[in-house]
Structures are given as C-alpha cells and as structure tokens.
XYZ file of N, CA, C and O in Angstrom:
416
model
N 21.494 44.338 -159.028
C 21.495 43.561 -160.242
C 20.694 42.306 -160.023
O 20.761 41.695 -158.969
N 19.906 41.938 -161.006
C 19.089 40.729 -160.919
C 19.186 39.996 -162.243
O 18.363 40.189 -163.130
N 20.217 39.169 -162.413
C 20.375 38.427 -163.658
C 19.528 37.168 -163.564
O 19.980 36.110 -163.139
N 18.256 37.316 -163.909
C 17.283 36.242 -163.776
C 17.122 35.522 -165.106
O 16.862 36.148 -166.129
N 17.254 34.206 -165.065
C 17.085 33.414 -166.283
C 15.837 32.561 -166.225
O 15.500 31.908 -167.197
N 15.151 32.557 -165.090
C 13.864 31.893 -164.948
C 12.968 32.816 -164.154
O 13.433 33.542 -163.281
N 11.668 32.774 -164.450
C 10.793 33.781 -163.882
C 9.993 33.398 -162.659
O 9.430 34.256 -162.015
N 9.923 32.148 -162.276
C 9.025 31.719 -161.201
C 9.422 32.324 -159.857
O 10.493 32.048 -159.336
N 8.554 33.176 -159.322
C 8.755 33.724 -157.995
C 9.827 34.793 -157.873
O 10.096 35.263 -156.778
N 10.431 35.192 -158.964
C 11.547 36.120 -158.881
C 11.134 37.572 -159.091
O 11.903 38.479 -158.786
N 9.957 37.814 -159.576
C 9.513 39.188 -159.830
C 9.459 40.006 -158.546
O 9.686 41.202 -158.556
N 9.133 39.355 -157.439
C 9.067 40.088 -156.171
C 10.415 40.680 -155.798
O 10.475 41.744 -155.186
N 11.489 40.024 -156.156
C 12.828 40.571 -155.872
C 13.062 41.848 -156.670
O 13.635 42.813 -156.167
N 12.609 41.867 -157.908
C 12.729 43.061 -158.740
C 11.876 44.182 -158.154
O 12.348 45.308 -157.988
N 10.630 43.882 -157.820
C 9.747 44.900 -157.237
C 10.265 45.377 -155.886
O 10.162 46.566 -155.561
N 10.824 44.474 -155.102
C 11.386 44.863 -153.805
C 12.545 45.832 -153.990
O 12.631 46.851 -153.285
N 13.432 45.539 -154.925
C 14.552 46.446 -155.201
C 14.033 47.809 -155.646
O 14.512 48.850 -155.184
N 13.044 47.800 -156.533
C 12.472 49.057 -157.001
C 11.844 49.831 -155.846
O 12.033 51.042 -155.729
N 11.109 49.143 -154.989
C 10.444 49.796 -153.865
C 11.446 50.419 -152.894
O 11.126 51.391 -152.213
N 12.654 49.893 -152.861
C 13.707 50.427 -151.992
C 14.624 51.405 -152.724
O 15.678 51.774 -152.224
N 14.224 51.816 -153.921
C 14.970 52.797 -154.727
C 16.376 52.328 -155.078
O 17.282 53.137 -155.246
N 16.535 51.028 -155.218
C 17.823 50.474 -155.636
C 17.920 50.610 -157.151
O 17.029 50.163 -157.871
N 18.979 51.225 -157.664
C 19.144 51.287 -159.124
C 19.297 49.864 -159.653
O 20.170 49.120 -159.199
N 18.435 49.486 -160.564
C 18.266 48.089 -160.925
C 18.706 47.780 -162.341
O 18.377 48.502 -163.279
N 19.415 46.670 -162.472
C 19.698 46.056 -163.764
C 19.096 44.663 -163.689
O 19.379 43.912 -162.754
N 18.259 44.313 -164.640
C 17.630 43.004 -164.670
C 17.576 42.499 -166.108
O 17.945 43.220 -167.028
N 17.113 41.283 -166.275
C 16.940 40.715 -167.613
C 15.503 40.929 -168.060
O 14.638 41.324 -167.270
N 15.224 40.636 -169.313
C 13.850 40.756 -169.805
C 12.935 39.782 -169.068
O 11.760 40.082 -168.854
N 13.460 38.642 -168.634
C 12.650 37.703 -167.844
C 12.328 38.314 -166.486
O 11.197 38.220 -166.011
N 13.293 38.961 -165.867
C 13.057 39.614 -164.580
C 12.079 40.766 -164.669
O 11.359 41.055 -163.728
N 12.030 41.418 -165.817
C 11.148 42.569 -166.016
C 9.783 42.181 -166.576
O 8.872 43.007 -166.585
N 9.642 40.946 -167.028
C 8.402 40.504 -167.666
C 7.204 40.679 -166.733
O 7.232 40.257 -165.583
N 6.183 41.354 -167.216
C 4.973 41.564 -166.442
C 5.027 42.765 -165.523
O 4.051 43.073 -164.846
N 6.151 43.446 -165.478
C 6.298 44.652 -164.658
C 6.304 45.834 -165.620
O 7.000 45.810 -166.628
N 5.545 46.851 -165.305
C 5.335 47.972 -166.233
C 6.504 48.945 -166.247
O 6.310 50.144 -166.309
N 7.721 48.449 -166.216
C 8.868 49.358 -166.221
C 9.322 49.665 -167.635
O 9.106 48.893 -168.553
N 9.920 50.818 -167.783
C 10.470 51.264 -169.055
C 11.988 51.197 -168.946
O 12.578 51.785 -168.034
N 12.607 50.469 -169.871
C 14.060 50.323 -169.880
C 14.717 51.695 -169.972
O 14.367 52.509 -170.823
N 15.631 51.949 -169.050
C 16.353 53.213 -169.036
C 15.671 54.300 -168.236
O 16.279 55.319 -167.931
N 14.407 54.087 -167.883
C 13.693 55.074 -167.075
C 13.518 54.591 -165.639
O 13.738 55.346 -164.698
N 13.109 53.334 -165.482
C 12.880 52.777 -164.148
C 13.939 51.751 -163.754
O 14.112 51.473 -162.572
N 14.576 51.178 -164.734
C 15.614 50.156 -164.531
C 16.296 49.953 -165.875
O 15.822 50.444 -166.906
N 17.405 49.221 -165.857
C 18.036 48.807 -167.115
C 17.699 47.340 -167.333
O 17.861 46.517 -166.425
N 17.216 47.032 -168.511
C 16.888 45.647 -168.879
C 17.915 45.201 -169.908
O 17.968 45.749 -171.018
N 18.738 44.232 -169.518
C 19.817 43.768 -170.391
C 19.886 42.252 -170.372
O 19.952 41.632 -169.313
N 19.868 41.667 -171.545
C 20.040 40.229 -171.684
C 21.453 39.949 -172.167
O 21.990 40.686 -172.986
N 22.053 38.902 -171.644
C 23.427 38.565 -171.969
C 24.359 39.108 -170.912
O 24.177 40.209 -170.398
N 25.366 38.324 -170.598
C 26.290 38.668 -169.516
C 27.020 39.987 -169.774
O 27.116 40.838 -168.889
N 27.531 40.182 -170.972
C 28.314 41.404 -171.241
C 27.476 42.676 -171.176
O 27.869 43.639 -170.507
N 26.300 42.732 -171.838
C 25.484 43.947 -171.698
C 25.016 44.176 -170.255
O 24.936 45.315 -169.793
N 24.745 43.094 -169.555
C 24.312 43.187 -168.163
C 25.423 43.798 -167.303
O 25.199 44.754 -166.552
N 26.618 43.260 -167.447
C 27.764 43.763 -166.683
C 28.081 45.207 -167.051
O 28.395 46.020 -166.174
N 27.984 45.536 -168.330
C 28.261 46.908 -168.764
C 27.280 47.894 -168.131
O 27.669 49.002 -167.740
N 26.015 47.505 -168.007
C 25.021 48.382 -167.388
C 25.342 48.604 -165.915
O 25.190 49.711 -165.386
N 25.818 47.562 -165.239
C 26.212 47.709 -163.831
C 27.382 48.684 -163.716
O 27.381 49.572 -162.865
N 28.358 48.536 -164.587
C 29.513 49.437 -164.570
C 29.062 50.875 -164.827
O 29.510 51.809 -164.155
N 28.144 51.047 -165.774
C 27.622 52.385 -166.054
C 26.982 53.006 -164.814
O 27.191 54.191 -164.524
N 26.204 52.216 -164.086
C 25.576 52.725 -162.860
C 26.611 53.075 -161.799
O 26.463 54.072 -161.089
N 27.649 52.264 -161.691
C 28.692 52.539 -160.712
C 29.474 53.811 -161.047
O 29.907 54.525 -160.152
N 29.606 54.089 -162.321
C 30.333 55.290 -162.754
C 29.489 56.546 -162.669
O 30.016 57.645 -162.548
N 28.176 56.406 -162.781
C 27.272 57.559 -162.787
C 26.359 57.480 -161.570
O 25.219 57.058 -161.664
N 26.878 57.894 -160.430
C 26.121 57.782 -159.180
C 24.847 58.631 -159.208
O 23.822 58.211 -158.687
N 24.902 59.816 -159.803
C 23.698 60.650 -159.884
C 22.644 59.981 -160.761
O 21.459 59.971 -160.423
N 23.074 59.435 -161.884
C 22.150 58.718 -162.765
C 21.571 57.485 -162.089
O 20.389 57.174 -162.245
N 22.405 56.791 -161.308
C 21.946 55.612 -160.578
C 20.888 56.004 -159.542
O 19.863 55.332 -159.398
N 21.134 57.101 -158.844
C 20.174 57.580 -157.848
C 18.853 57.946 -158.508
O 17.774 57.608 -158.001
N 18.907 58.623 -159.648
C 17.697 58.994 -160.382
C 16.945 57.755 -160.862
O 15.721 57.686 -160.741
N 17.665 56.778 -161.399
C 17.037 55.542 -161.864
C 16.331 54.842 -160.707
O 15.183 54.395 -160.844
N 17.001 54.770 -159.551
C 16.391 54.150 -158.378
C 15.143 54.888 -157.922
O 14.138 54.267 -157.560
N 15.191 56.211 -157.936
C 14.036 57.010 -157.514
C 12.857 56.814 -158.464
O 11.707 56.696 -158.020
N 13.127 56.760 -159.747
C 12.045 56.528 -160.720
C 11.451 55.135 -160.542
O 10.237 54.946 -160.649
N 12.324 54.153 -160.295
C 11.837 52.797 -160.038
C 10.943 52.747 -158.814
O 9.907 52.092 -158.817
N 11.328 53.464 -157.767
C 10.517 53.498 -156.547
C 9.149 54.119 -156.806
O 8.125 53.606 -156.366
N 9.128 55.226 -157.545
C 7.844 55.872 -157.850
C 6.928 54.923 -158.624
O 5.726 54.849 -158.352
N 7.497 54.186 -159.581
C 6.692 53.230 -160.342
C 6.179 52.118 -159.429
O 4.997 51.759 -159.491
N 7.053 51.575 -158.595
C 6.647 50.491 -157.693
C 5.526 50.948 -156.765
O 4.557 50.214 -156.552
N 5.651 52.139 -156.229
C 4.609 52.659 -155.332
C 3.295 52.873 -156.072
O 2.230 52.499 -155.585
N 3.369 53.484 -157.256
C 2.156 53.826 -157.998
C 1.432 52.591 -158.540
O 0.202 52.516 -158.479
N 2.185 51.646 -159.061
C 1.566 50.492 -159.717
C 1.363 49.293 -158.792
O 0.412 48.537 -158.978
N 2.260 49.103 -157.849
C 2.270 47.858 -157.087
C 2.131 48.056 -155.584
O 2.062 47.084 -154.842
N 2.064 49.305 -155.132
C 1.818 49.591 -153.724
C 0.330 49.453 -153.432
O -0.500 49.288 -154.328
N -0.015 49.547 -152.152
C -1.407 49.362 -151.751
C -2.358 50.331 -152.441
O -3.446 49.939 -152.867
N -1.978 51.580 -152.576
C -2.879 52.566 -153.191
C -3.172 52.209 -154.646
O -4.325 52.254 -155.089
N -2.146 51.839 -155.409
C -2.340 51.484 -156.811
C -3.148 50.220 -156.988
O -4.062 50.148 -157.829
N -2.854 49.211 -156.180
C -3.586 47.944 -156.258
C -5.040 48.143 -155.843
O -5.962 47.648 -156.502
N -5.243 48.890 -154.764
C -6.603 49.158 -154.302
C -7.412 49.894 -155.360
O -8.580 49.558 -155.606
N -6.823 50.879 -156.005
C -7.536 51.631 -157.054
C -7.951 50.715 -158.196
O -9.073 50.824 -158.714
N -7.075 49.800 -158.596
C -7.436 48.875 -159.685
C -8.565 47.933 -159.263
O -9.471 47.657 -160.040
N -8.527 47.437 -158.017
C -9.619 46.585 -157.536
C -10.932 47.355 -157.477
O -11.990 46.829 -157.832
N -10.873 48.598 -157.042
C -12.093 49.410 -156.994
C -12.691 49.586 -158.385
O -13.906 49.558 -158.555
N -11.847 49.763 -159.388
C -12.331 49.876 -160.766
C -13.014 48.585 -161.206
O -14.076 48.611 -161.851
N -12.431 47.457 -160.874
C -13.022 46.164 -161.231
C -14.375 45.998 -160.537
O -15.372 45.619 -161.167
N -14.412 46.272 -159.229
C -15.660 46.138 -158.487
C -16.743 47.054 -159.051
O -17.905 46.666 -159.145
N -16.366 48.261 -159.439
C -17.345 49.197 -159.988
C -17.900 48.680 -161.323
O -19.096 48.794 -161.583
N -17.041 48.116 -162.163
C -17.526 47.549 -163.442
C -18.477 46.381 -163.200
O -19.502 46.267 -163.867
N -18.150 45.526 -162.237
C -19.025 44.399 -161.919
C -20.344 44.904 -161.354
O -21.426 44.447 -161.762
N -20.289 45.879 -160.442
C -21.529 46.440 -159.867
C -22.400 47.052 -160.952
O -23.595 46.816 -161.002
N -21.770 47.794 -161.862
C -22.527 48.440 -162.936
C -23.146 47.394 -163.869
O -24.285 47.556 -164.319
N -22.418 46.331 -164.122
C -22.954 45.267 -164.996
C -24.165 44.597 -164.352
O -25.171 44.332 -165.034
N -24.100 44.327 -163.062
C -25.243 43.702 -162.374
C -26.412 44.665 -162.270
O -27.558 44.277 -162.414
N -26.128 45.949 -162.047
C -27.198 46.933 -161.931
C -27.947 47.099 -163.242
O -29.157 47.261 -163.273
N -27.229 47.029 -164.366
C -27.877 47.212 -165.665
C -28.574 45.944 -166.145
O -29.434 46.006 -167.022
N -28.245 44.805 -165.579
C -28.873 43.556 -166.037
C -30.116 43.210 -165.249
O -30.850 42.291 -165.626
N -30.367 43.931 -164.162
C -31.445 43.555 -163.261
C -32.682 44.268 -163.485
O -33.783 44.056 -163.448
C-alpha cells in the first residue's frame, strides 16, 4: 500500500513495488505519470476508506492479489526497465538522426 498525498520522489516506491510483483494499492498522486491501469496493474484509490477497502479486498483474494502483482511487474519491466527505456531512447535518437540527415 502506498497512500501518497504528495508526489515528490515517491513514484520510485510505486515502481519498485511493481517491479517486485507486490500487489499495489496507491493514490492517484502515487500513480500520476505511471502508465498503469486501475484494477489491472494496481488499485488506485483516493480517500482513506476506499484505500483501506482495496487492501482488505487484496488480503481476501490472494489469487487476485498475485495476479495484480504479476501484471504490475510486467508493466514495470516493459515500460520502466532497461529494455523499455533503451527502446524509447533509440526511437528518439533515430528521429533526431533522420531530422539532421534530411536537413543537410
């Protein structure tokens, strides 16, 4: 659970939990800027009661919690792991190279 009410420097904790396949409940602030889908990769709940209810739901549904954690891990690896980050940088470099090649 990551009940985050401020966003500075806290996104890494969310990504770290996802990378370790921890079934995650976070707030919209904790999820901001992360390409997760509520209910697929993590639960995003604002307010103490909905947040707590989502935690209870995960504790009651261990198979669902395991699946949520696994989906979160796949997203973290694909989007934020070295392979995903490297692929995005390569795309940027290729666009810049193509722009310089066509302008010269």
